[in-house]
Amino acid sequence: MTQLALARKWRPRRFDALVGQDHVVRALTHALATQRLHHAYLFTGTRGVGKTTISRIFAKALNCERGVTPEPCGVCAACQAIDADRFPDYVEMDAASNRGVDDMAALLEQAVYAPVQGRFKVYMIDEVHMLTGHAFNAMLKTLEEPPEHVKFILATTDPQKIPVTVLSRCLQFNLRSLPPALIAEHAARILEAEAVPYDRGALELVGQAARGSMRDALSLLDQALAYGAGEVREAQVAEMLGLVASATLRELLEAVAAADAPAALALADRLAGSGASLESALAALAQLVHQLAVLQFAPEALEPQTREALAPLAARFDPEYLQLAYDILTHARRDLPLAPDPAVGFSMAVLRLIAFAPQTTAAPPAAVPGPSAAPRNEEGGEAPVTARGESPAARAHAPSATDGEARRAAFPSPDRAQGGAEGTASSEATDVASLPADGMPAKPPSTEPSGAREPGALPPAGRESPSGGVDAWHEWFAAMSLTGLAREFAQHCICRAIEGDTVSLLLDATHRVLLDLHPECVDRIAEALGAVLGRRVTVRVTPAEVADTPAQREAEARRQAHRAAVSRLLAHPVTQRLIERFDATLDETSVTWPTPSPPSGGTRHVQ
């Protein structure tokens, strides 16, 4: 025996069985209950959202033997005949195949006769926008002043193509596309009634693939039942649709969170080899990142089971990084056709997610051995040490010692070019060759006594910090795991005092807007500082005129590096010959030099 398709078997036969079109149901049921019936209705909306179904229910409501009612009985002869598509007074016409003026004239000729069996004659014209201009003109008069026993129901997926003269004669209802969650919920009820085993994740995939159409969703369920031998399982549905299972996507983001590039690339290769659409995989990843962001900001917007499944993964990412990850994935999807190969484009998107992750702790590649001790500057002092490892993006952009040697060999100083010993370009400029690997000039040795205070710093009211207040704050700032606004907030502060477990900070008064608009950053700073100090602390912030904040030190370091680069370039013999020959001047704003990576890890910036 032939199995009836789910879309036909589960077509709603009453207004209260319709899904997702409450606004249309409310208007029609109120009109039926109050007997305020119009002679022409226009239903618009995408395919499979219920235009024809509502038309049939409305026809039953008008012709039910119990009278005009918003709740047709469904058991009388008229109701059953309409459901079986054999009621003589309910006519469905497909305007795509009957679009001419002759077809319309024949329909209008029949409309003048009284109903054969029912109370009203109902003419349902589907895809009405396909009618020709002459056919529209032919129906205008009848549509405006039809016989009392005639009701017109027009349906279309493209209302822009309908003449305004027709629109003005109808009550228009726009049927909404159904959200994936609602489709999945309705599909679950159907499968439970059919006693079919299913996975919730499989229904979510069907809901997304249906793109707002319930009929498409039920057709996909029929296909999934055939594919899965009577079961609807997520892995099988994903394979059928050429999509990626949500478990695989979560596994991929777990690898990104752990900065496990080999595992992430292995998953990317497996997806490419499975034949799944990589564009769909990027879209699904972006959707998963969106769910993680929603879970962090508004968890009540997600279903409880979704919250439970995604909570461990959401805890591994900063909110700021999820915004960046969404941009990376959407841009990668847009640029995928430009990649040498879709698999290459997908792999690069995965590597970009890892490269920009702020909490990357992956070890550097084997070809670039990591330092065995804390880096030291030219004076022998320790450079600030970060609590987290530098991200792959920062390592990729960081000039190594080998890079520095190659740069010096390709761009020798004037003394070396003339065969002499290498020296400085001038008595005032810092020689680039003597800079550390990050391209920054070494901090000159202090001429103040070791116990002198840093400018702008007040002595701690509690215990004395080992570096005199400000220096201690710089060490702590470098070690704190801060990102986004919290890091921006902290780098404009200095430490004023420590009293027990209370740390008093002074915020640069020019940036007090950070305290006014984002006071929550103080709690994030306190949490990060407590992790560095090994105990819970309370942070108090006061706006004040301060100096020698981490931001100010970084800006001064950039200025020194730029001056050193300009001096080196001006001292080079090639530059001197160009200036002499062409009477040229150097545009100092065009001189670039790599600046050090931010203390919290991240990409290097170019001034």
XYZ file of C-alpha atoms in Angstrom:
607
model
C 0.000 0.000 0.000
C 1.308 3.437 -0.917
C 2.312 5.535 2.096
C 0.683 8.984 2.198
C 3.250 11.792 2.310
C 3.604 13.487 5.695
C 2.842 16.889 4.159
C -0.562 15.591 3.025
C -1.284 13.370 5.989
C -0.578 16.122 8.513
C -2.089 19.055 6.581
C -4.057 21.113 9.167
C -7.823 20.842 8.872
C -8.757 23.399 11.541
C -7.548 26.898 12.313
C -6.204 25.843 15.711
C -3.958 23.257 14.044
C -2.096 25.850 11.985
C 1.499 26.535 13.037
C 3.166 29.942 13.081
C 0.373 31.999 11.458
C -1.491 33.209 14.524
C -1.924 36.734 13.166
C -3.834 35.450 10.115
C -5.872 32.944 12.124
C -6.909 35.641 14.600
C -8.158 37.977 11.870
C -10.081 35.286 9.981
C -11.685 33.689 13.043
C -12.817 37.088 14.335
C -14.298 37.910 10.928
C -16.143 34.575 10.854
C -17.385 34.931 14.421
C -18.744 38.433 13.830
C -19.966 37.722 10.258
C -17.861 40.633 8.944
C -16.734 38.854 5.778
C -14.935 40.486 2.899
C -15.413 39.315 -0.671
C -11.698 39.012 -1.621
C -8.622 37.934 0.332
C -4.981 37.913 -0.714
C -2.531 35.559 1.009
C 1.166 36.222 0.397
C 4.206 34.340 1.576
C 6.892 31.906 0.539
C 6.147 28.355 -0.508
C 4.806 25.876 2.004
C 3.709 28.280 4.743
C -0.041 27.532 4.557
C -1.688 29.679 1.875
C -3.654 26.845 0.258
C -4.301 25.193 3.620
C -5.844 28.367 5.078
C -7.919 28.749 1.933
C -9.412 25.268 2.387
C -10.113 25.767 6.074
C -11.741 29.114 5.308
C -13.889 27.470 2.636
C -15.006 24.839 5.178
C -15.796 27.562 7.704
C -18.029 29.284 5.136
C -19.821 26.137 3.950
C -20.009 23.946 7.046
C -23.495 22.515 7.484
C -23.526 23.841 11.047
C -23.359 27.386 9.706
C -20.652 29.999 9.176
C -18.274 29.324 12.033
C -14.588 29.794 12.942
C -14.569 26.116 13.972
C -15.805 23.899 11.109
C -16.915 20.477 12.265
C -14.833 18.497 9.763
C -17.380 15.650 9.709
C -20.249 17.013 7.633
C -20.519 16.292 3.922
C -19.276 19.756 2.903
C -16.220 19.661 5.164
C -15.239 16.154 4.082
C -15.763 16.992 0.418
C -13.493 20.043 0.666
C -10.834 17.963 2.430
C -11.094 15.364 -0.335
C -10.878 18.084 -3.041
C -14.256 17.163 -4.584
C -16.546 19.943 -3.380
C -18.226 21.525 -6.451
C -18.400 25.014 -4.950
C -14.710 25.221 -4.029
C -12.505 25.774 -7.078
C -8.700 25.947 -7.012
C -7.166 27.392 -10.156
C -3.450 27.443 -10.891
C -2.720 30.789 -12.541
C 0.653 29.536 -13.769
C -1.095 27.220 -16.271
C -4.377 29.107 -16.661
C -3.096 32.604 -17.029
C -4.830 33.956 -20.102
C -7.829 36.191 -20.495
C -9.900 33.292 -21.891
C -9.276 31.205 -18.743
C -10.291 34.114 -16.553
C -13.408 34.785 -18.646
C -14.515 31.150 -18.243
C -14.080 31.337 -14.462
C -16.013 34.587 -14.182
C -18.800 33.196 -16.350
C -19.312 30.337 -13.866
C -19.157 32.697 -10.877
C -22.511 34.287 -11.611
C -24.396 31.025 -11.029
C -25.645 30.082 -7.567
C -23.762 27.487 -5.500
C -24.565 23.851 -6.266
C -24.214 22.383 -2.789
C -22.739 24.892 -0.388
C -23.535 28.315 0.995
C -20.777 30.167 -0.905
C -18.789 29.652 -4.043
C -15.088 30.021 -3.160
C -12.570 30.594 -5.946
C -8.945 30.104 -4.920
C -6.467 31.409 -7.554
C -2.945 30.222 -6.725
C 0.155 32.089 -7.962
C -2.116 34.877 -9.077
C 0.845 37.070 -10.057
C 1.304 34.812 -13.116
C -1.888 36.112 -14.752
C -1.463 38.289 -17.803
C -2.327 41.972 -17.750
C -5.461 41.346 -19.806
C -6.590 38.629 -17.384
C -6.172 41.015 -14.440
C -8.165 43.666 -16.264
C -10.905 41.152 -17.028
C -11.389 40.255 -13.362
C -11.310 43.792 -11.927
C -15.040 44.502 -12.153
C -16.110 41.151 -10.753
C -13.442 41.345 -8.055
C -14.739 44.726 -6.941
C -18.462 43.885 -7.012
C -18.859 40.087 -6.995
C -22.178 38.293 -6.473
C -23.119 37.878 -2.812
C -22.490 34.138 -2.916
C -18.873 34.432 -4.274
C -15.641 34.743 -2.296
C -12.273 35.164 -3.962
C -9.050 33.949 -2.339
C -5.848 34.914 -4.143
C -2.463 33.468 -3.223
C 0.993 34.513 -4.377
C 4.673 34.259 -3.554
C 5.431 37.547 -5.357
C 2.911 40.277 -4.474
C 5.039 42.981 -6.130
C 3.906 41.697 -9.514
C 0.213 42.126 -8.767
C -1.343 45.358 -10.091
C -2.208 47.873 -7.416
C -5.764 47.970 -8.728
C -6.132 44.326 -7.638
C -4.364 44.850 -4.311
C -6.721 47.676 -3.416
C -9.740 45.379 -3.816
C -8.463 42.671 -1.408
C -7.726 42.179 2.267
C -4.038 41.261 2.284
C -2.449 38.875 4.785
C 1.270 38.187 4.776
C 2.047 34.660 5.953
C 5.366 34.494 7.785
C 8.243 32.159 7.141
C 8.493 29.725 10.037
C 11.557 29.841 12.307
C 13.693 26.665 12.420
C 12.935 26.078 16.120
C 9.187 26.081 15.467
C 9.574 23.719 12.515
C 11.699 21.344 14.619
C 9.125 21.415 17.427
C 6.248 20.617 15.069
C 8.268 17.881 13.373
C 8.963 16.335 16.780
C 5.240 16.156 17.540
C 4.582 14.480 14.197
C 7.350 11.890 14.652
C 6.187 11.119 18.172
C 2.663 10.568 16.863
C 4.090 8.346 14.119
C 6.227 6.466 16.724
C 9.429 7.208 14.799
C 12.759 7.325 16.694
C 14.558 10.626 16.133
C 17.359 12.913 17.326
C 16.583 16.488 18.278
C 19.685 17.621 16.415
C 18.380 15.994 13.234
C 15.161 17.995 13.431
C 17.131 21.211 13.926
C 19.032 20.456 10.725
C 15.744 19.826 8.909
C 14.319 23.087 10.265
C 17.309 25.037 8.986
C 17.265 23.325 5.586
C 13.531 24.008 5.144
C 14.180 27.778 5.093
C 10.860 28.716 6.647
C 8.659 26.237 4.737
C 6.756 23.629 6.724
C 5.921 21.665 3.590
C 9.606 21.495 2.658
C 10.400 20.333 6.182
C 7.875 17.487 6.047
C 9.150 16.454 2.607
C 12.683 16.363 4.047
C 11.383 14.225 6.924
C 9.978 11.725 4.399
C 13.364 11.663 2.696
C 15.158 11.232 6.019
C 12.874 8.337 6.980
C 13.716 6.605 3.731
C 17.431 7.349 4.156
C 17.534 6.205 7.774
C 15.375 3.075 7.370
C 12.554 4.387 9.537
C 14.680 6.502 11.903
C 15.675 10.171 11.852
C 19.234 10.451 13.167
C 21.415 13.561 13.121
C 24.441 12.010 11.419
C 22.300 10.510 8.664
C 20.331 13.726 8.095
C 23.548 15.748 7.944
C 24.969 13.314 5.415
C 21.754 13.395 3.401
C 21.702 17.196 3.296
C 25.431 17.566 2.737
C 25.734 19.375 6.083
C 27.982 18.967 9.091
C 26.710 17.427 12.319
C 26.621 19.787 15.298
C 28.863 17.440 17.293
C 31.585 17.815 14.666
C 31.257 21.600 14.739
C 31.561 21.648 18.528
C 34.599 19.385 18.302
C 36.178 21.805 15.854
C 35.587 24.790 18.132
C 36.965 22.785 21.058
C 40.182 22.376 19.068
C 40.200 26.115 18.352
C 39.706 26.902 22.051
C 42.638 24.618 22.926
C 44.743 26.113 20.084
C 45.232 22.556 18.846
C 46.007 23.359 15.225
C 46.829 19.748 14.175
C 43.500 18.471 15.521
C 41.589 21.370 13.952
C 43.227 20.824 10.566
C 42.538 17.089 10.775
C 38.853 17.840 11.339
C 38.872 20.319 8.452
C 40.423 17.707 6.156
C 37.862 15.149 7.292
C 35.016 17.527 6.494
C 36.469 18.310 3.072
C 36.894 14.617 2.347
C 33.356 13.743 3.444
C 31.856 15.665 0.543
C 30.008 18.096 2.792
C 29.497 21.609 1.496
C 32.273 23.698 3.019
C 30.248 26.859 2.492
C 27.474 25.279 4.557
C 30.067 24.225 7.135
C 31.258 27.835 7.496
C 27.645 28.999 7.792
C 26.967 26.361 10.450
C 30.104 27.365 12.356
C 29.004 31.000 12.261
C 25.588 29.971 13.552
C 27.189 27.991 16.372
C 29.349 30.998 17.300
C 26.169 33.099 17.307
C 24.552 30.640 19.721
C 27.604 30.823 22.008
C 27.413 34.625 22.002
C 23.683 34.531 22.777
C 24.362 32.063 25.584
C 26.867 34.492 27.143
C 24.670 37.589 26.890
C 21.095 36.264 27.041
C 21.034 32.552 27.973
C 17.270 32.585 28.485
C 16.871 33.128 24.725
C 18.040 29.547 24.074
C 16.269 26.311 24.867
C 17.369 24.574 28.102
C 18.894 21.592 26.308
C 20.830 23.891 23.975
C 22.127 25.878 26.941
C 23.215 22.702 28.672
C 24.998 21.377 25.584
C 26.841 24.610 24.768
C 27.643 25.952 28.246
C 31.072 24.235 28.596
C 32.138 25.479 25.159
C 30.866 29.032 25.727
C 32.898 29.259 28.945
C 36.111 28.788 26.960
C 35.732 31.931 24.832
C 35.717 35.632 25.648
C 32.670 37.584 24.407
C 34.938 39.875 22.384
C 36.582 36.945 20.618
C 33.229 35.449 19.608
C 32.380 38.697 17.816
C 35.684 38.488 15.947
C 35.195 34.783 15.194
C 31.781 35.497 13.665
C 33.336 38.109 11.379
C 36.131 35.718 10.405
C 33.663 32.984 9.454
C 31.273 35.219 7.517
C 34.165 36.796 5.599
C 35.626 33.360 4.913
C 32.275 32.206 3.538
C 32.112 35.266 1.297
C 35.700 34.761 0.070
C 35.467 30.982 -0.365
C 34.948 31.200 -4.178
C 38.197 33.203 -4.394
C 40.284 30.555 -2.616
C 42.587 28.318 -4.694
C 40.494 25.417 -3.462
C 37.469 25.324 -1.126
C 39.370 23.027 1.256
C 42.238 25.537 1.398
C 39.844 28.397 2.119
C 38.149 26.412 4.880
C 41.460 25.390 6.461
C 42.694 28.975 6.412
C 39.510 30.105 8.135
C 40.128 27.535 10.884
C 43.764 28.645 11.248
C 42.627 32.267 11.401
C 40.280 31.383 14.252
C 43.233 29.910 16.138
C 45.610 32.741 15.228
C 43.353 35.452 16.643
C 42.219 33.545 19.725
C 43.251 35.651 22.758
C 43.746 32.632 25.014
C 46.021 30.685 22.685
C 48.477 28.501 24.577
C 49.774 26.364 21.764
C 53.483 25.662 21.644
C 55.426 27.336 18.814
C 56.266 25.281 15.728
C 59.166 22.891 15.985
C 61.236 24.987 13.585
C 61.057 27.941 15.993
C 62.175 26.725 19.422
C 60.584 28.584 22.295
C 62.716 30.494 24.806
C 63.891 28.521 27.795
C 63.884 31.508 30.082
C 62.270 34.888 30.402
C 63.442 37.285 27.671
C 66.024 39.865 28.719
C 66.746 43.235 27.225
C 70.131 44.607 26.252
C 70.770 45.911 29.759
C 70.298 42.457 31.227
C 66.977 43.235 32.890
C 63.970 40.995 32.527
C 61.324 42.002 30.034
C 57.675 41.819 31.170
C 56.396 38.238 31.170
C 52.841 37.474 30.142
C 50.640 34.957 31.892
C 49.540 33.441 28.593
C 51.567 32.344 25.657
C 51.776 34.551 22.608
C 49.250 33.726 19.948
C 50.316 32.125 16.665
C 49.450 35.376 14.896
C 51.827 37.315 17.127
C 54.556 34.726 16.646
C 53.988 34.782 12.916
C 54.504 38.557 12.807
C 57.232 38.767 15.427
C 60.700 39.383 13.935
C 63.100 36.697 15.100
C 66.798 37.067 15.672
C 67.391 35.494 12.267
C 65.103 38.097 10.720
C 67.108 40.843 12.416
C 70.404 39.467 11.092
C 68.991 39.202 7.585
C 67.680 42.737 7.811
C 71.040 44.065 8.959
C 72.832 42.171 6.175
C 70.478 43.535 3.527
C 70.434 47.061 5.006
C 73.909 47.742 6.438
C 74.814 50.780 8.465
C 77.000 53.483 6.903
C 80.104 52.332 8.786
C 79.672 48.734 7.660
C 78.998 49.832 4.084
C 82.323 51.664 4.130
C 84.177 48.686 5.586
C 84.487 50.174 9.049
C 83.211 48.876 12.347
C 79.480 49.013 12.871
C 78.419 51.978 14.939
C 75.504 54.258 15.624
C 74.053 56.554 13.002
C 74.354 59.551 15.313
C 75.161 60.316 18.916
C 71.470 60.921 19.676
C 69.767 58.088 17.729
C 69.463 54.566 18.993
C 71.073 52.041 16.612
C 68.510 49.602 15.252
C 71.126 46.870 15.265
C 71.325 47.109 19.034
C 67.574 46.768 19.506
C 66.044 43.612 20.963
C 64.296 41.140 18.676
C 60.977 42.965 18.979
C 62.433 46.058 17.377
C 62.047 48.249 20.474
C 64.922 50.261 21.971
C 66.141 49.028 25.309
C 65.058 51.099 28.279
C 68.014 53.263 29.311
C 69.441 52.540 32.748
C 67.945 54.740 35.435
C 70.142 57.397 36.972
C 67.923 57.685 40.034
C 68.636 55.861 43.277
C 67.102 52.426 43.513
C 64.622 53.581 46.116
C 63.315 56.540 44.103
C 59.651 56.630 43.194
C 58.399 56.442 39.664
C 56.926 59.738 38.363
C 53.245 60.093 39.093
C 53.121 57.079 41.452
C 52.240 57.338 45.111
C 53.876 55.065 47.678
C 51.729 52.054 48.632
C 49.793 52.536 51.821
C 50.075 48.843 52.641
C 53.024 46.619 51.802
C 55.756 48.079 49.605
C 55.789 46.604 46.115
C 59.118 45.113 44.972
C 59.441 47.579 42.088
C 58.124 50.762 43.667
C 54.377 50.743 42.868
C 54.260 51.627 39.190
C 56.759 48.985 38.083
C 54.827 46.365 40.038
C 51.644 47.393 38.249
C 53.391 47.014 34.880
C 54.454 43.481 35.808
C 50.955 42.645 36.999
C 49.363 44.167 33.908
C 51.602 42.070 31.678
C 50.636 38.922 33.575
C 46.879 39.548 33.729
C 44.651 37.710 31.266
C 42.635 40.692 30.089
C 41.080 41.379 26.721
C 38.856 43.963 25.121
C 37.545 46.866 27.190
C 38.960 45.488 30.436
C 42.485 45.539 29.004
C 41.924 49.025 27.564
C 40.749 50.137 31.017
C 43.711 48.625 32.873
C 46.406 49.976 30.565
C 45.376 53.529 31.460
C 45.811 52.891 35.207
C 48.669 52.887 37.719
C 48.766 51.344 41.171
C 48.419 53.874 43.987
C 48.346 51.718 47.096
C 47.680 48.265 48.507
C 45.862 48.003 51.837
C 45.336 44.406 52.797
C 43.264 42.881 50.011
C 42.273 46.254 48.552
C 44.210 47.588 45.569
C 43.745 51.276 44.776
C 44.269 52.272 41.152
C 44.442 55.714 39.580
C 42.807 56.005 36.164
C 44.115 58.558 33.677
C 41.560 61.367 33.913
C 41.452 61.711 30.130
C 39.931 58.208 30.001
C 37.456 58.463 32.873
C 34.661 57.742 30.377
C 35.735 54.104 30.653
C 34.798 54.134 34.331
C 31.542 56.002 33.705
C 30.299 53.758 30.891
C 31.884 50.421 31.748
C 32.155 50.011 35.540
C 31.917 46.235 35.069
C 35.537 46.298 33.850
C 36.661 46.925 37.453
C 35.359 43.475 38.466
C 37.180 41.826 35.549
C 40.420 43.588 36.518
C 39.987 42.482 40.140
C 39.447 38.879 39.041
C 42.499 38.883 36.761
C 44.689 40.633 39.350
C 43.609 38.171 42.013
C 44.702 35.317 39.744
C 48.148 36.934 39.403
C 48.562 37.692 43.121
C 47.166 34.340 44.209
C 44.369 35.721 46.372
C 41.037 37.452 46.057
C 41.395 41.235 45.913
C 39.113 44.253 45.707
C 39.968 46.981 43.225
C 39.059 50.635 43.699
C 39.560 53.067 40.835
C 39.841 56.850 41.100
C 40.278 59.192 38.097
C 43.386 61.396 38.462
C 46.245 63.010 36.576
C 48.756 60.172 36.196
C 51.915 59.395 34.289
C 53.789 56.276 33.220
C 50.745 54.099 32.628
C 51.248 50.971 30.465
C 49.556 52.808 27.584
C 51.902 55.783 27.965
C 54.950 53.523 28.104
C 53.817 51.714 24.991
C 53.262 55.002 23.150
C 56.711 56.282 24.191
C 58.305 53.022 23.073
C 56.665 53.393 19.664
C 57.960 56.940 19.362
C 61.501 55.846 20.229
C 61.389 52.998 17.756
C 60.155 55.344 15.038
C 62.891 57.887 15.753
C 65.504 55.136 15.659
C 64.205 53.851 12.340
C 64.179 57.340 10.813
C 67.735 58.026 11.986
C 68.948 54.718 10.642
C 67.296 55.311 7.287
C 68.698 58.844 6.975
C 72.199 57.575 7.754
C 72.114 54.916 5.070
C 74.325 55.746 2.041
C 71.575 54.914 -0.465
C 69.217 57.358 1.220
C 71.919 60.023 1.334
C 72.650 59.616 -2.377
C 68.923 59.884 -3.217
C 68.580 63.046 -1.141
C 71.677 64.582 -2.706
C 70.824 63.657 -6.291
C 67.143 64.557 -6.314
C 67.161 67.209 -3.576
C 64.665 64.974 -1.826
C 63.285 64.989 1.690
C 62.240 61.997 3.753
C 58.554 61.699 4.638
C 59.030 60.474 8.181
C 55.364 59.500 8.484
C 55.942 56.809 5.850
C 58.650 55.066 7.906
C 57.293 51.965 9.626
C 58.814 49.799 12.294
C 57.401 46.755 14.133
C 56.227 47.493 17.641
C 56.126 44.963 20.467
C 53.144 42.700 20.896
C 50.617 43.689 23.571
C 51.422 42.257 27.005
C 48.328 40.083 27.018
C 49.287 38.426 23.787
C 47.863 39.158 20.392
C 48.852 40.419 17.016
C 51.563 42.993 16.514
C 50.658 46.357 15.137
C 52.552 48.479 12.667
C 52.918 52.176 13.333
